Structure formats: C-alpha cells, structure tokens
PDB file of C-alpha atoms in Angstrom:
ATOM      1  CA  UNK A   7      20.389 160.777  45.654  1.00  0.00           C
ATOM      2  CA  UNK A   8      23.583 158.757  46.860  1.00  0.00           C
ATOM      3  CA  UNK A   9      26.897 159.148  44.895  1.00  0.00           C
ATOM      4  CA  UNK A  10      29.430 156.796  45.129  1.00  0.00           C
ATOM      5  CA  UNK A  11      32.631 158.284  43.932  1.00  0.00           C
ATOM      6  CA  UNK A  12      35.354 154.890  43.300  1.00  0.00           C
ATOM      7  CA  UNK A  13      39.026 155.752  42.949  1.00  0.00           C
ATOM      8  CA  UNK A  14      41.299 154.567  40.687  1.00  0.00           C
ATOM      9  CA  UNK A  15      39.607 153.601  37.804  1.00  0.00           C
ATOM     10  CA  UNK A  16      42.570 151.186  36.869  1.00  0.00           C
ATOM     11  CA  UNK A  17      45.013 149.616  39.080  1.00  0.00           C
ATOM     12  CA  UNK A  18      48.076 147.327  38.369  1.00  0.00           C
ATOM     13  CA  UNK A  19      50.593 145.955  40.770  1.00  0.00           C
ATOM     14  CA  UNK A  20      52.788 143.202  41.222  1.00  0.00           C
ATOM     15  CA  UNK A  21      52.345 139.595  42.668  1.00  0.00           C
ATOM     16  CA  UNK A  22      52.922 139.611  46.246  1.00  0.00           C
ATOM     17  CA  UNK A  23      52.002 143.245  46.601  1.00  0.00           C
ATOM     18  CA  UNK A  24      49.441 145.600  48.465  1.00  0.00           C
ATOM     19  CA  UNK A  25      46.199 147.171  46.135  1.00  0.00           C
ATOM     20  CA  UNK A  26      44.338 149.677  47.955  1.00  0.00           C
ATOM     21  CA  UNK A  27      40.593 150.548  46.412  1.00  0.00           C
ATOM     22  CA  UNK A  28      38.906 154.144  47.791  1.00  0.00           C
ATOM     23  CA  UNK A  29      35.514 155.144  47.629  1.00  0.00           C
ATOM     24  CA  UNK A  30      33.291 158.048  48.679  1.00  0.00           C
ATOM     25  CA  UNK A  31      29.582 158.490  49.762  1.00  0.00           C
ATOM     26  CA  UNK A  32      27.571 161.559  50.400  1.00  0.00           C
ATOM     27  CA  UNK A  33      24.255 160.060  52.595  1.00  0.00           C
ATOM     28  CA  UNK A  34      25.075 160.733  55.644  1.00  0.00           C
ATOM     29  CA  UNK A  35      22.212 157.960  56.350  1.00  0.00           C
ATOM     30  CA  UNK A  36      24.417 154.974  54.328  1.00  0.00           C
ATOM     31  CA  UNK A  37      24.966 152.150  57.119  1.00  0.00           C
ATOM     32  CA  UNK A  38      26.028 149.402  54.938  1.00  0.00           C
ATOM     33  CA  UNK A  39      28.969 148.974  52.690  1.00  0.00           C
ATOM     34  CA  UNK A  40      29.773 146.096  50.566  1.00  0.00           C
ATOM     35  CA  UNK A  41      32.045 145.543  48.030  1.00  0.00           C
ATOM     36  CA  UNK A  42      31.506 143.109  45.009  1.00  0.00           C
ATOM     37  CA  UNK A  43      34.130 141.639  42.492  1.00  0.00           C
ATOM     38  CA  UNK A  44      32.948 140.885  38.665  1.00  0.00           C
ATOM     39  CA  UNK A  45      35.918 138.621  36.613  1.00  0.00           C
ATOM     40  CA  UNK A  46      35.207 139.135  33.258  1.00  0.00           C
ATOM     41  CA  UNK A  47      32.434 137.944  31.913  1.00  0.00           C
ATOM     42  CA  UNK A  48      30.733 136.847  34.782  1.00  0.00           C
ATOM     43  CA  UNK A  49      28.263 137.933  37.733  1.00  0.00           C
ATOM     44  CA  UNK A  50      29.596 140.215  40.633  1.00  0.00           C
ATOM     45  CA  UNK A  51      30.022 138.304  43.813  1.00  0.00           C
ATOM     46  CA  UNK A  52      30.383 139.824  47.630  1.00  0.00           C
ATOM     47  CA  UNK A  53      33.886 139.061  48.692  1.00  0.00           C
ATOM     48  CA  UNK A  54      32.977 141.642  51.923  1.00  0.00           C
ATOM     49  CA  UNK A  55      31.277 144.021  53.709  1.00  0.00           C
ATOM     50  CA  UNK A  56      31.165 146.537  56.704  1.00  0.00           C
ATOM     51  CA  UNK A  57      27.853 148.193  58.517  1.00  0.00           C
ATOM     52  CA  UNK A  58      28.335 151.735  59.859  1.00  0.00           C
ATOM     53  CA  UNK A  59      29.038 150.189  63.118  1.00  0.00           C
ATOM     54  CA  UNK A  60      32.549 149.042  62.900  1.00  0.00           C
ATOM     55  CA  UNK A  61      35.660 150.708  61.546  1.00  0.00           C
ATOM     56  CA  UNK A  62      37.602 147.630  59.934  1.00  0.00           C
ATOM     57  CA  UNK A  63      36.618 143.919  58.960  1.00  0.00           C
ATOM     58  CA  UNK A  64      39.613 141.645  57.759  1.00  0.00           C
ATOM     59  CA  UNK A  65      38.650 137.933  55.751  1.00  0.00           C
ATOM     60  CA  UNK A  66      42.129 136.269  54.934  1.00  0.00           C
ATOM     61  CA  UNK A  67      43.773 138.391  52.574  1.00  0.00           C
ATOM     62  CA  UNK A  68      41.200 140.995  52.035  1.00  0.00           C
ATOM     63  CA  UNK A  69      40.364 143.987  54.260  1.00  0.00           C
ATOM     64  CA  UNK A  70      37.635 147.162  54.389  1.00  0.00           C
ATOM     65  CA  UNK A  71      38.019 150.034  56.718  1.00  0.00           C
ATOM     66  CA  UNK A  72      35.180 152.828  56.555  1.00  0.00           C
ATOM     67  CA  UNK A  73      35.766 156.595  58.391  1.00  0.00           C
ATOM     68  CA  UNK A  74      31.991 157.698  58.803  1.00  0.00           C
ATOM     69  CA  UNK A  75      32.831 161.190  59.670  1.00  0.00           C
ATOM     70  CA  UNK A  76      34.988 162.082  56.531  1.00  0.00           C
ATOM     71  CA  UNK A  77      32.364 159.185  54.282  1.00  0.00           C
ATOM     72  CA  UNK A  78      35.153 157.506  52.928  1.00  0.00           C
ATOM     73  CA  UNK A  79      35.955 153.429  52.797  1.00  0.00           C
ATOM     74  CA  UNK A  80      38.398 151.459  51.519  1.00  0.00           C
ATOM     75  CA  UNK A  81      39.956 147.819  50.147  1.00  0.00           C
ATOM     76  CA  UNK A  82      42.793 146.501  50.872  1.00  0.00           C
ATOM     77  CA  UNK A  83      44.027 143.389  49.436  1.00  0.00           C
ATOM     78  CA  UNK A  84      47.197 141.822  50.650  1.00  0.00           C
ATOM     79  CA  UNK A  85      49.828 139.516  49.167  1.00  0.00           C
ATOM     80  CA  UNK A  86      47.991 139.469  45.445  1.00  0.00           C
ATOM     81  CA  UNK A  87      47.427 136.988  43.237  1.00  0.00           C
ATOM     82  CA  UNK A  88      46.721 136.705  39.903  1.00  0.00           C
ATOM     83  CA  UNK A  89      43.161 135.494  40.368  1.00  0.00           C
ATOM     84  CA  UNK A  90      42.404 138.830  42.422  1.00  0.00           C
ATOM     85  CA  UNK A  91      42.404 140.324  38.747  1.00  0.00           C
ATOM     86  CA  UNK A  92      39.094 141.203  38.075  1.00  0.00           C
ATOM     87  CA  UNK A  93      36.979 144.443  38.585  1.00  0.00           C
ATOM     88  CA  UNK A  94      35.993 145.686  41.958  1.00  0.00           C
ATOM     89  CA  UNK A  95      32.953 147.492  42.681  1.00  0.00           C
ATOM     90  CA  UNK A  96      32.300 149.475  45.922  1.00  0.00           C
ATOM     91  CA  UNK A  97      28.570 150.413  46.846  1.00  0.00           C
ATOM     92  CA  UNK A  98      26.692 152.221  49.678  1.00  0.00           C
ATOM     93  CA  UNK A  99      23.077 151.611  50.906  1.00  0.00           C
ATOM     94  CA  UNK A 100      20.318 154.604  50.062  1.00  0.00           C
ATOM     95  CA  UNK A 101      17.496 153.891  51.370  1.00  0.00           C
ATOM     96  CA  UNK A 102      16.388 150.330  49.955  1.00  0.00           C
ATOM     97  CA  UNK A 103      18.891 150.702  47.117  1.00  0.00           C
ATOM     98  CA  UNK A 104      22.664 150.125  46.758  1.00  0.00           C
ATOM     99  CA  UNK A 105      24.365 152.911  44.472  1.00  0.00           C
ATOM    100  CA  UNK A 106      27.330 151.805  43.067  1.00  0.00           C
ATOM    101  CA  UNK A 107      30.352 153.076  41.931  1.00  0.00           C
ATOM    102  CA  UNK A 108      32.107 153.006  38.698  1.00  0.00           C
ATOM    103  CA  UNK A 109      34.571 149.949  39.481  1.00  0.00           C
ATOM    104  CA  UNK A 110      38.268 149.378  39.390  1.00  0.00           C
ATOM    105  CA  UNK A 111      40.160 147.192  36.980  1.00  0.00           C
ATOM    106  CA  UNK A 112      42.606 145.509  39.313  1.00  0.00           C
ATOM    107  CA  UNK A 113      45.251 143.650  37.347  1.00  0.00           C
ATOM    108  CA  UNK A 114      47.862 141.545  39.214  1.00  0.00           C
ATOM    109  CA  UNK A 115      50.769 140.625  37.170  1.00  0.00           C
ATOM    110  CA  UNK A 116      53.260 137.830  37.804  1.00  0.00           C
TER     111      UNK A 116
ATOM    112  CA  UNK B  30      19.500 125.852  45.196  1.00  0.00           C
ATOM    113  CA  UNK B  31      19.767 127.266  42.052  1.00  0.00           C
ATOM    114  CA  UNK B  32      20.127 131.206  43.403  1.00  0.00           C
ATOM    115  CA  UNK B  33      18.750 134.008  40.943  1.00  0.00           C
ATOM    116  CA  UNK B  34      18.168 132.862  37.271  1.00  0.00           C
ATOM    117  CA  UNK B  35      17.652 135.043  34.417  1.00  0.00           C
ATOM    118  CA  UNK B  36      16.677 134.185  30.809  1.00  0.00           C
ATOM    119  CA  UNK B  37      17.652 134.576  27.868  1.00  0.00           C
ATOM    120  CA  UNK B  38      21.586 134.789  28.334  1.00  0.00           C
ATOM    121  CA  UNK B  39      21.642 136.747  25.088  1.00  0.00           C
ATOM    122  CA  UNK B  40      19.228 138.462  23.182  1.00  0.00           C
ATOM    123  CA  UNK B  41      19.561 140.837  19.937  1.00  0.00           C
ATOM    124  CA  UNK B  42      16.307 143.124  18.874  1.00  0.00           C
ATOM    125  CA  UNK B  43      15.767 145.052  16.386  1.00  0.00           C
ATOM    126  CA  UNK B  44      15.286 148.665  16.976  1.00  0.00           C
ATOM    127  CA  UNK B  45      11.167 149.062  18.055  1.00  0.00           C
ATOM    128  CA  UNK B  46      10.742 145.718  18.818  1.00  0.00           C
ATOM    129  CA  UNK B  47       9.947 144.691  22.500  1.00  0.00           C
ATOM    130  CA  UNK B  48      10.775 142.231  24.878  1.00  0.00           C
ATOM    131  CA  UNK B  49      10.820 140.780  28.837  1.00  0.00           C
ATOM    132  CA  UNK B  50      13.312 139.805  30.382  1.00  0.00           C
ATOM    133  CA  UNK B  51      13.409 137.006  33.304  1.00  0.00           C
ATOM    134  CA  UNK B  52      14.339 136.894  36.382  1.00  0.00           C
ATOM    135  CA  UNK B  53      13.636 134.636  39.172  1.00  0.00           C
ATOM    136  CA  UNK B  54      15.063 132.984  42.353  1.00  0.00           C
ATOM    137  CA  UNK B  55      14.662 130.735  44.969  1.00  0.00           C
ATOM    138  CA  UNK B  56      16.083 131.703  48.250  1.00  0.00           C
ATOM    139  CA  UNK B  57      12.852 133.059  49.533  1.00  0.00           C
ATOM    140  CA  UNK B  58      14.264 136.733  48.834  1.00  0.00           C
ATOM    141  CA  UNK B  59      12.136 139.765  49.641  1.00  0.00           C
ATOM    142  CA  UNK B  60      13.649 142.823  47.611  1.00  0.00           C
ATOM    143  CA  UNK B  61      14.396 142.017  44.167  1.00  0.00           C
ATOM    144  CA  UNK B  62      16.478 144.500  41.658  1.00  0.00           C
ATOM    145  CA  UNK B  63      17.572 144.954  37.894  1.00  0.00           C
ATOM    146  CA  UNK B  64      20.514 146.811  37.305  1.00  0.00           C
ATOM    147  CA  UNK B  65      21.950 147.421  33.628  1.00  0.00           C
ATOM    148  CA  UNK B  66      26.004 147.701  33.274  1.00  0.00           C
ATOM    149  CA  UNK B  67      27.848 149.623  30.504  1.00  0.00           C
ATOM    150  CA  UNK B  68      31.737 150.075  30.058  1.00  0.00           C
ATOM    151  CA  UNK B  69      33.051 152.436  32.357  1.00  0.00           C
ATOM    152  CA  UNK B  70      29.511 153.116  33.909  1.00  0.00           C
ATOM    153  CA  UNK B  71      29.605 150.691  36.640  1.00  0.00           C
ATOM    154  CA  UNK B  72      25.951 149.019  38.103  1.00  0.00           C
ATOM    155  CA  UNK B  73      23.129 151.465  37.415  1.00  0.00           C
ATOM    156  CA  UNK B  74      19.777 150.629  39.282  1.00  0.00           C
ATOM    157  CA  UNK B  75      16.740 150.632  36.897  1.00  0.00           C
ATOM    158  CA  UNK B  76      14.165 149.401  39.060  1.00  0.00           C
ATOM    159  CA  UNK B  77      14.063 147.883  42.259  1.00  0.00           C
ATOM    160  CA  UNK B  78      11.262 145.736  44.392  1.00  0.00           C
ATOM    161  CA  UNK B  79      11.272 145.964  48.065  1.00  0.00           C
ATOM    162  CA  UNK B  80       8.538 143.383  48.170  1.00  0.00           C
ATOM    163  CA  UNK B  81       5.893 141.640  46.799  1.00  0.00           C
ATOM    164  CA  UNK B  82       3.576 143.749  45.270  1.00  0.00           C
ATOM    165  CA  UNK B  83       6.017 147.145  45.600  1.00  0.00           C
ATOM    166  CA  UNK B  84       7.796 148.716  42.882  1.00  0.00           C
ATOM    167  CA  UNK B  85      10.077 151.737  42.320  1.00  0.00           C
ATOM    168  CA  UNK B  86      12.231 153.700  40.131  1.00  0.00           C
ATOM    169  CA  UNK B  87      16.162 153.896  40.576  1.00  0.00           C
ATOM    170  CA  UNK B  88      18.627 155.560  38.381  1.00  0.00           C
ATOM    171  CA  UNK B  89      17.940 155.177  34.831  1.00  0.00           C
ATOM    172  CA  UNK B  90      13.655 153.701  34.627  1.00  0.00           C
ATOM    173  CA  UNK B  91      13.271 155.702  31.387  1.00  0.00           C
ATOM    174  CA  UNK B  92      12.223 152.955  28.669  1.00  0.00           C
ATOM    175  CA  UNK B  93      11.816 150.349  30.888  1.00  0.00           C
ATOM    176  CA  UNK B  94       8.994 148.639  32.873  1.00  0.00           C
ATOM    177  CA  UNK B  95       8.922 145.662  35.382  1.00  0.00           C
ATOM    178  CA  UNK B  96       6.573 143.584  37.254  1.00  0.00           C
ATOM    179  CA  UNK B  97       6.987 141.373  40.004  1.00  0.00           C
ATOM    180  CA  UNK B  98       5.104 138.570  39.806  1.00  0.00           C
ATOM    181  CA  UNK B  99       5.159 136.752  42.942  1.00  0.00           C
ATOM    182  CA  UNK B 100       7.425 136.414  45.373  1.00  0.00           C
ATOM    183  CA  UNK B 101      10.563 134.874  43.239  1.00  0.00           C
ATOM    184  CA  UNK B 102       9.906 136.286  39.956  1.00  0.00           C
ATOM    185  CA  UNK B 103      10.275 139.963  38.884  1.00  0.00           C
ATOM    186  CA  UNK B 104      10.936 140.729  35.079  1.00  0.00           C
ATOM    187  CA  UNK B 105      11.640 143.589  32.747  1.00  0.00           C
ATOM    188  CA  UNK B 106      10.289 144.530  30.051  1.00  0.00           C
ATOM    189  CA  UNK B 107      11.052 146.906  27.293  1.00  0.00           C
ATOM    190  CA  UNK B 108       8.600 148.297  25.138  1.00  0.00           C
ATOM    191  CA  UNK B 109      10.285 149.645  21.886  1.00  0.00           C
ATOM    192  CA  UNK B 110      13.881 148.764  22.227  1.00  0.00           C
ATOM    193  CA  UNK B 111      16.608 151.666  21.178  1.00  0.00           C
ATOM    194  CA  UNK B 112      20.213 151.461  20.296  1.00  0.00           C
ATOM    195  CA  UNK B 113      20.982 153.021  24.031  1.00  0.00           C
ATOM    196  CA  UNK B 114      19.556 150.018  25.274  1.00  0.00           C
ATOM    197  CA  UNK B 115      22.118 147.876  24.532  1.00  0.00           C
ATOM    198  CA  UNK B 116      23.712 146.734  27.647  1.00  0.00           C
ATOM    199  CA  UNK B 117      23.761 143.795  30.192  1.00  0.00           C
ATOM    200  CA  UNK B 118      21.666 143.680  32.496  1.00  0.00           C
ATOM    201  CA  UNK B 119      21.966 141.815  36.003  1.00  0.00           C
ATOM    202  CA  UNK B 120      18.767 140.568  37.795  1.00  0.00           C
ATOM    203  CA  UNK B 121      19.686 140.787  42.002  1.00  0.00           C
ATOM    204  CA  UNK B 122      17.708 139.735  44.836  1.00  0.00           C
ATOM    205  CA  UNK B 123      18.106 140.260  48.597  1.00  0.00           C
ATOM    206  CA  UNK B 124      16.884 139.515  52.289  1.00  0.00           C
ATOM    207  CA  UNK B 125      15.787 142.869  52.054  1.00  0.00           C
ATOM    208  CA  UNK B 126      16.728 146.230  51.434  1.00  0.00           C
ATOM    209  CA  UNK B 127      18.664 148.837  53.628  1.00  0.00           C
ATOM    210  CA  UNK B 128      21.364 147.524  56.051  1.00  0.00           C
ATOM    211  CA  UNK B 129      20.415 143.385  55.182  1.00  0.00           C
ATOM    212  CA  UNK B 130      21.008 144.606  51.551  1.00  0.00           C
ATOM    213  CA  UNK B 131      23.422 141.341  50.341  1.00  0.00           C
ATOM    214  CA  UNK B 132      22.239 140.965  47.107  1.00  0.00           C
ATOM    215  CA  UNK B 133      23.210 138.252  45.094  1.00  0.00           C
ATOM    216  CA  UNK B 134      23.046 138.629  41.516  1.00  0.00           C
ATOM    217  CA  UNK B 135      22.178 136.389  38.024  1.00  0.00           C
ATOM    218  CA  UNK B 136      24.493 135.643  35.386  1.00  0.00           C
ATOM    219  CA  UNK B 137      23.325 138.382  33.532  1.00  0.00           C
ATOM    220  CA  UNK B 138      21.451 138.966  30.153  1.00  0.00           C
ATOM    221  CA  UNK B 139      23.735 140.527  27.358  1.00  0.00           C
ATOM    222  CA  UNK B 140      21.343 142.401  25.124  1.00  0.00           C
ATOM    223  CA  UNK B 141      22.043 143.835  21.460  1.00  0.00           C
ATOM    224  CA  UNK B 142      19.647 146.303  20.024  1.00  0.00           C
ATOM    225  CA  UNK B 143      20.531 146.962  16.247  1.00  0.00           C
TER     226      UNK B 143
END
C-alpha cells in the first residue's frame, strides 16, 4: 500500500520566519495531495491542496509544491505566526483512501 | 449545516466490554471514513465507505467493525474493547474518494479502555 514518509517530525522557528514541511509517496498512481493542520485538541482542517496536475499552489501565506517524478511535496509557510503552531499532516490519495503521514509539530515562537 | 458529528466526545470501557461509536453528517457526502490517531502515529485508516452500502478495510480493521447505515451515518463498533484500543478516533466524510478526496473530519471521540 501507499507510504507517506513526513519530514521533520518537530519544527521550531522564529516569528516572521520561513517553515518548510517535506513529504514522500511511493504510488506512482497518487493524484491528489492535501495537507491538513490539527491545533491541539481539536479536528484537522484542510488549509491546502495540489492534484498531480500542477507543480505549485500559493493561498496567502501558505504554499505546496509537488515534483511527481522524484514523489516528493512540500509546505511552505511564510512570515509565521504564532497561531501557525499546531501539527501539520501531509497525505496522498491510494485508491479511495488518503494515507497519511506521521505529522509535524510546528512551533512558532515570538 | 452542522458538518460531520460524532458521539460520545469521550468514552472510557472497561477491558471486554463493547461499544459503537457515531458518526454522521449532513453535506450529502458519498465516502465516509474512521481513522484512529495515537501520539507520534499520525491518522491511521481503519475503515473506509466509498458509498452507501460499500465497505472496506484500511490500515489497522483488526478489532473493529462498522456499518453504514444510510447515506449520512456510518458507525464503529468494537466488540471486546482492549487496552490498545485506546485512542481517538476521527469520523471523516467526503464528495468521494480518489482525486475529490476533501474530507472533512468530526471533532473526534477520545476513548479510554482500562
């Protein structure tokens, strides 16, 4: 089955500064790539996505950029706020399914 | 609209004992999902509905049944509850499956097996 591999596990920066979120895939098939955020305590919400048909999709701050050939995409979150502290999942499409991976703990310090 | 609703919000069973959990919503969603999180483990799929009447197996099914009801309801059950069972788990629901696969989820159902 799919295997979503997420990279780093934790992540702290700085207020005002870049965070950068990786994550593997090994279907080749996977066309659809979203990526969820979970504060604590509470449900995971879609803050973006990207199909298999584009390479890069910006919303504000937040950005995705997916290389097909090497199955590899990625988050990038500019100018960081506190509030972007929270956990960050990645997932690909199998099939019907979404696999997940593990998350990233993304805390943004003042 | 009210989105995906699951009950109870909290639940503690003793070890053997069995229960269902809930899980409905109202966006006229075709594929429904339950997914159980543990520390460090991420979203692991337990069972998933494409559609009405269509069940299957994800990740982790061992222990665990489900039925979906109708269109907006699909629960899970579990039989004789074990320690390894405690988790929280997170109803989802989508459009469908595959490449329309937004899913939103519930707020979750934090379950304690003693």
């Amino acid at each position: 089955g799919e295997n979503v591999e997420q990279h780093p596990s934790t992540l702290s920066v700085q207020e005002g500064d870049s965070a950068v979120i990786k994550c593997t895939y090994s279907d080749s098939a996977s066309n659809y790539f979203p990526w969820y955020k979970q504060e604590l305590g509470k449900r995971p919400q879609l803050i973006i996505d990207i199909r298999s048909n584009v390479g890069e999709k910006k919303d504000q701050r937040i950005a995705v950029t997916l290389n097909k050939t090497a199955k590899h995409f990625s988050l990038h979150i500019t100018e960081t706020q506190p509030e972007d502290s929270a956990v960050y999942f990645c997932a690909a499409n199998s099939g019907y399914a979404l696999n997940f991976g593990k998350g990233t703990s993304l805390l943004v310090t003042p | 609209n009210a989105g995906v609703t699951q009950n109870p919000k909290f639940q503690v069973l003793k070890t053997g004992q069995s229960m269902t959990l809930q899980c409905a919503q109202d966006m006229n969603h075709n594929s429904m999902y339950w997914y159980r999180q543990d520390p460090g483990m991420g979203l692991r799929l337990i069972y998933y509905s494409a559609s009405e009447g269509t069940t299957d197996k994800g990740e982790v099914p061992n222990g665990y049944n489900v039925s979906r009801l109708n269109k907006r309801e699909f629960s899970l059950r579990l039989e004789s509850a074990a320690p390894s069972q405690t988790s929280v788990y997170f109803c989802a629901s989508s459009e469908w499956g595959g490449a329309k696969n937004i899913q939103y989820f519930g707020a979750g159902t934090r379950l304690s097996v003693l």
